[in-house]
mmCIF file of C-alpha atoms in Angstrom:
data_model
loop_
_atom_site.group_PDB
_atom_site.id
_atom_site.type_symbol
_atom_site.label_atom_id
_atom_site.label_comp_id
_atom_site.label_asym_id
_atom_site.label_seq_id
_atom_site.Cartn_x
_atom_site.Cartn_y
_atom_site.Cartn_z
ATOM 1 C CA UNK A 1 71.515 53.569 -72.753
ATOM 2 C CA UNK A 2 71.128 56.299 -69.323
ATOM 3 C CA UNK A 3 74.236 56.172 -66.828
ATOM 4 C CA UNK A 4 73.485 55.191 -63.428
ATOM 5 C CA UNK A 5 75.879 56.866 -60.790
ATOM 6 C CA UNK A 6 75.035 53.925 -58.524
ATOM 7 C CA UNK A 7 76.882 51.378 -60.813
ATOM 8 C CA UNK A 8 80.233 53.125 -60.727
ATOM 9 C CA UNK A 9 79.529 53.663 -56.961
ATOM 10 C CA UNK A 10 79.356 49.438 -56.641
ATOM 11 C CA UNK A 11 82.053 49.245 -59.324
ATOM 12 C CA UNK A 12 84.537 51.252 -57.165
ATOM 13 C CA UNK A 13 83.418 49.960 -53.453
ATOM 14 C CA UNK A 14 86.077 47.949 -51.472
ATOM 15 C CA UNK A 15 84.551 44.666 -50.433
ATOM 16 C CA UNK A 16 84.585 44.685 -46.930
ATOM 17 C CA UNK A 17 85.352 40.898 -45.460
ATOM 18 C CA UNK A 18 83.658 40.933 -42.105
ATOM 19 C CA UNK A 19 81.755 42.158 -39.687
ATOM 20 C CA UNK A 20 82.617 41.000 -36.701
ATOM 21 C CA UNK A 21 82.229 41.419 -33.070
ATOM 22 C CA UNK A 22 84.650 44.099 -31.932
ATOM 23 C CA UNK A 23 87.535 42.546 -30.056
ATOM 24 C CA UNK A 24 89.613 45.263 -26.929
ATOM 25 C CA UNK A 25 92.781 45.317 -29.833
ATOM 26 C CA UNK A 26 89.887 47.041 -32.064
ATOM 27 C CA UNK A 27 89.925 49.952 -30.106
ATOM 28 C CA UNK A 28 92.763 51.995 -31.074
ATOM 29 C CA UNK A 29 91.027 51.464 -34.909
ATOM 30 C CA UNK A 30 87.869 52.883 -33.248
ATOM 31 C CA UNK A 31 89.397 55.669 -31.794
ATOM 32 C CA UNK A 32 91.247 56.822 -35.137
ATOM 33 C CA UNK A 33 87.960 56.727 -37.090
ATOM 34 C CA UNK A 34 85.451 58.004 -34.635
ATOM 35 C CA UNK A 35 88.056 60.958 -34.120
ATOM 36 C CA UNK A 36 87.925 61.355 -38.283
ATOM 37 C CA UNK A 37 84.325 61.630 -38.619
ATOM 38 C CA UNK A 38 83.088 65.265 -37.663
ATOM 39 C CA UNK A 39 79.491 64.042 -36.920
ATOM 40 C CA UNK A 40 80.457 60.872 -34.926
ATOM 41 C CA UNK A 41 79.435 60.845 -31.369
ATOM 42 C CA UNK A 42 83.287 61.304 -29.512
ATOM 43 C CA UNK A 43 83.319 59.141 -26.511
ATOM 44 C CA UNK A 44 86.242 58.015 -24.558
ATOM 45 C CA UNK A 45 88.547 55.084 -24.887
ATOM 46 C CA UNK A 46 87.173 53.486 -21.685
ATOM 47 C CA UNK A 47 83.456 54.114 -22.425
ATOM 48 C CA UNK A 48 84.379 51.841 -25.847
ATOM 49 C CA UNK A 49 86.164 49.532 -23.403
ATOM 50 C CA UNK A 50 82.871 48.862 -21.931
ATOM 51 C CA UNK A 51 81.073 48.218 -24.452
ATOM 52 C CA UNK A 52 83.280 45.701 -25.886
ATOM 53 C CA UNK A 53 83.804 43.999 -22.360
ATOM 54 C CA UNK A 54 80.005 43.916 -22.006
ATOM 55 C CA UNK A 55 79.163 41.938 -25.048
ATOM 56 C CA UNK A 56 77.533 39.747 -25.860
ATOM 57 C CA UNK A 57 75.112 40.112 -22.762
ATOM 58 C CA UNK A 58 74.297 43.923 -22.397
ATOM 59 C CA UNK A 59 76.010 45.580 -25.502
ATOM 60 C CA UNK A 60 77.330 44.755 -29.152
ATOM 61 C CA UNK A 61 79.975 46.468 -30.888
ATOM 62 C CA UNK A 62 80.686 45.430 -34.251
ATOM 63 C CA UNK A 63 83.087 46.327 -36.468
ATOM 64 C CA UNK A 64 83.075 46.192 -40.709
ATOM 65 C CA UNK A 65 86.643 45.842 -41.955
ATOM 66 C CA UNK A 66 88.483 44.682 -45.186
ATOM 67 C CA UNK A 67 91.481 43.285 -45.935
ATOM 68 C CA UNK A 68 94.045 45.492 -47.355
ATOM 69 C CA UNK A 69 97.399 45.865 -50.065
ATOM 70 C CA UNK A 70 99.623 44.107 -47.041
ATOM 71 C CA UNK A 71 96.711 41.890 -46.051
ATOM 72 C CA UNK A 72 96.358 44.290 -42.803
ATOM 73 C CA UNK A 73 93.016 44.371 -41.958
ATOM 74 C CA UNK A 74 91.620 48.032 -42.425
ATOM 75 C CA UNK A 75 88.598 49.383 -40.589
ATOM 76 C CA UNK A 76 85.583 50.873 -42.656
ATOM 77 C CA UNK A 77 82.866 51.564 -39.830
ATOM 78 C CA UNK A 78 81.518 50.368 -36.700
ATOM 79 C CA UNK A 79 78.058 50.131 -34.681
ATOM 80 C CA UNK A 80 78.021 50.438 -31.070
ATOM 81 C CA UNK A 81 74.674 48.971 -29.538
ATOM 82 C CA UNK A 82 73.231 48.409 -25.606
ATOM 83 C CA UNK A 83 70.485 46.789 -23.747
ATOM 84 C CA UNK A 84 68.467 49.202 -22.298
ATOM 85 C CA UNK A 85 66.946 48.686 -18.668
ATOM 86 C CA UNK A 86 64.403 46.087 -17.635
ATOM 87 C CA UNK A 87 62.675 46.795 -20.920
ATOM 88 C CA UNK A 88 64.913 44.800 -22.762
ATOM 89 C CA UNK A 89 65.163 47.461 -25.513
ATOM 90 C CA UNK A 90 68.197 47.532 -27.553
ATOM 91 C CA UNK A 91 69.370 51.564 -28.607
ATOM 92 C CA UNK A 92 71.809 51.602 -31.252
ATOM 93 C CA UNK A 93 73.957 54.394 -30.200
ATOM 94 C CA UNK A 94 76.407 55.184 -32.313
ATOM 95 C CA UNK A 95 77.114 53.898 -36.497
ATOM 96 C CA UNK A 96 80.171 55.659 -38.144
ATOM 97 C CA UNK A 97 81.287 54.827 -41.306
ATOM 98 C CA UNK A 98 84.737 56.151 -42.973
ATOM 99 C CA UNK A 99 84.339 58.992 -44.743
ATOM 100 C CA UNK A 100 85.254 57.978 -48.443
ATOM 101 C CA UNK A 101 83.818 54.509 -47.893
ATOM 102 C CA UNK A 102 80.315 56.038 -47.700
ATOM 103 C CA UNK A 103 77.341 54.895 -49.974
ATOM 104 C CA UNK A 104 79.233 51.475 -50.129
ATOM 105 C CA UNK A 105 76.738 49.739 -48.186
ATOM 106 C CA UNK A 106 78.913 49.594 -45.048
ATOM 107 C CA UNK A 107 76.068 51.078 -42.724
ATOM 108 C CA UNK A 108 73.341 48.653 -44.311
ATOM 109 C CA UNK A 109 75.872 45.785 -43.495
ATOM 110 C CA UNK A 110 76.681 46.828 -39.833
ATOM 111 C CA UNK A 111 72.773 47.342 -39.459
ATOM 112 C CA UNK A 112 71.514 43.893 -41.276
ATOM 113 C CA UNK A 113 74.275 42.078 -38.352
ATOM 114 C CA UNK A 114 72.590 44.231 -35.510
ATOM 115 C CA UNK A 115 69.200 42.970 -36.483
ATOM 116 C CA UNK A 116 69.908 39.737 -36.766
ATOM 117 C CA UNK A 117 71.721 39.564 -33.394
ATOM 118 C CA UNK A 118 68.248 41.790 -32.230
ATOM 119 C CA UNK A 119 66.195 39.252 -34.107
ATOM 120 C CA UNK A 120 67.373 36.008 -31.836
ATOM 121 C CA UNK A 121 67.303 38.026 -29.011
ATOM 122 C CA UNK A 122 63.822 38.108 -26.240
ATOM 123 C CA UNK A 123 64.537 41.834 -26.794
ATOM 124 C CA UNK A 124 61.012 43.908 -28.022
ATOM 125 C CA UNK A 125 62.511 47.101 -29.913
ATOM 126 C CA UNK A 126 65.311 48.336 -31.718
ATOM 127 C CA UNK A 127 65.571 52.238 -30.908
ATOM 128 C CA UNK A 128 67.856 55.307 -31.926
ATOM 129 C CA UNK A 129 67.887 58.826 -32.120
ATOM 130 C CA UNK A 130 69.464 60.900 -34.873
ATOM 131 C CA UNK A 131 69.962 64.385 -35.931
ATOM 132 C CA UNK A 132 67.172 65.801 -38.127
ATOM 133 C CA UNK A 133 69.628 66.995 -40.528
ATOM 134 C CA UNK A 134 71.373 64.010 -41.131
ATOM 135 C CA UNK A 135 69.547 62.426 -44.084
ATOM 136 C CA UNK A 136 71.881 59.666 -45.301
ATOM 137 C CA UNK A 137 71.268 58.053 -41.774
ATOM 138 C CA UNK A 138 67.452 58.498 -41.414
ATOM 139 C CA UNK A 139 67.134 56.645 -45.077
ATOM 140 C CA UNK A 140 69.548 53.923 -43.922
ATOM 141 C CA UNK A 141 67.454 53.390 -40.384
ATOM 142 C CA UNK A 142 63.710 53.386 -42.467
ATOM 143 C CA UNK A 143 65.452 50.961 -45.006
ATOM 144 C CA UNK A 144 65.789 48.559 -41.945
ATOM 145 C CA UNK A 145 62.284 49.186 -40.781
ATOM 146 C CA UNK A 146 62.752 51.770 -38.183
ATOM 147 C CA UNK A 147 60.220 54.566 -38.265
ATOM 148 C CA UNK A 148 59.891 57.839 -37.125
ATOM 149 C CA UNK A 149 58.404 57.570 -33.865
ATOM 150 C CA UNK A 150 59.137 61.156 -31.465
ATOM 151 C CA UNK A 151 61.423 64.204 -31.823
ATOM 152 C CA UNK A 152 63.635 65.469 -28.982
ATOM 153 C CA UNK A 153 63.591 69.286 -29.315
ATOM 154 C CA UNK A 154 67.626 70.650 -29.176
ATOM 155 C CA UNK A 155 68.470 67.025 -28.604
ATOM 156 C CA UNK A 156 72.341 67.986 -30.061
ATOM 157 C CA UNK A 157 74.485 70.488 -29.242
ATOM 158 C CA UNK A 158 77.519 72.413 -31.332
ATOM 159 C CA UNK A 159 74.935 72.705 -33.715
ATOM 160 C CA UNK A 160 72.048 72.656 -31.161
ATOM 161 C CA UNK A 161 69.514 70.383 -33.528
ATOM 162 C CA UNK A 162 66.268 68.341 -32.792
ATOM 163 C CA UNK A 163 66.450 64.598 -32.376
ATOM 164 C CA UNK A 164 64.648 63.005 -34.336
ATOM 165 C CA UNK A 165 63.756 59.196 -32.352
ATOM 166 C CA UNK A 166 63.286 55.739 -34.582
ATOM 167 C CA UNK A 167 62.129 52.720 -33.054
ATOM 168 C CA UNK A 168 61.485 48.939 -34.806
ATOM 169 C CA UNK A 169 59.152 46.907 -32.596
ATOM 170 C CA UNK A 170 59.096 43.003 -32.357
ATOM 171 C CA UNK A 171 56.056 41.202 -34.934
ATOM 172 C CA UNK A 172 53.673 39.880 -32.805
ATOM 173 C CA UNK A 173 53.198 36.099 -33.839
#
C-alpha cells in the first residue's frame, strides 16, 4: 500500500477548537504571532486595534485557536480583512498561520469563515494581493475561488517582488 504524507499531517494536526472574531484581549497574541512569522505584514498594535474595533461594519479580524494542555487557548492563526470604500468590496489584508501549524487546514478554516461572512454581506468582490513567490498562499486562495486578475510590479520590498492580484466576484443570480 503506498504511503501518503497527507495522512501523516492529518494525524499530527492540532484540532482547532474555534475560528472566531478577534477581541481586544487577543491583541498581544496576534502581535506575538505576527512577529514570529517572517513573511507576515508587520503592523502596529494600533492598526490591529482599529480593525478589532471596526468589526463587524467595516472590518473583520478572525482568529483560529486550539485548546492547549492546560486548557488555555493558543492562537494558531488569524485573518484580517476590511471593507474598501464605496465599492463595497472586501480586501483580505493579512493571513498569518503559526509556522509549525502550517499545512494543517488552519488557513482554509480562516478563509471559509471569511467567505461565509462575505457571502452574507452585500459586497460584490473579495480582493487581495500576494507575493508572487508565496505559492502556498496562492494555492489556498485559488482553492477558495479567487483567481488571478493582475499584477503590481515591485509592490513588495525587502526583497523587491511583484504582487499578484486575486479576486472573487459574487455570482450573478
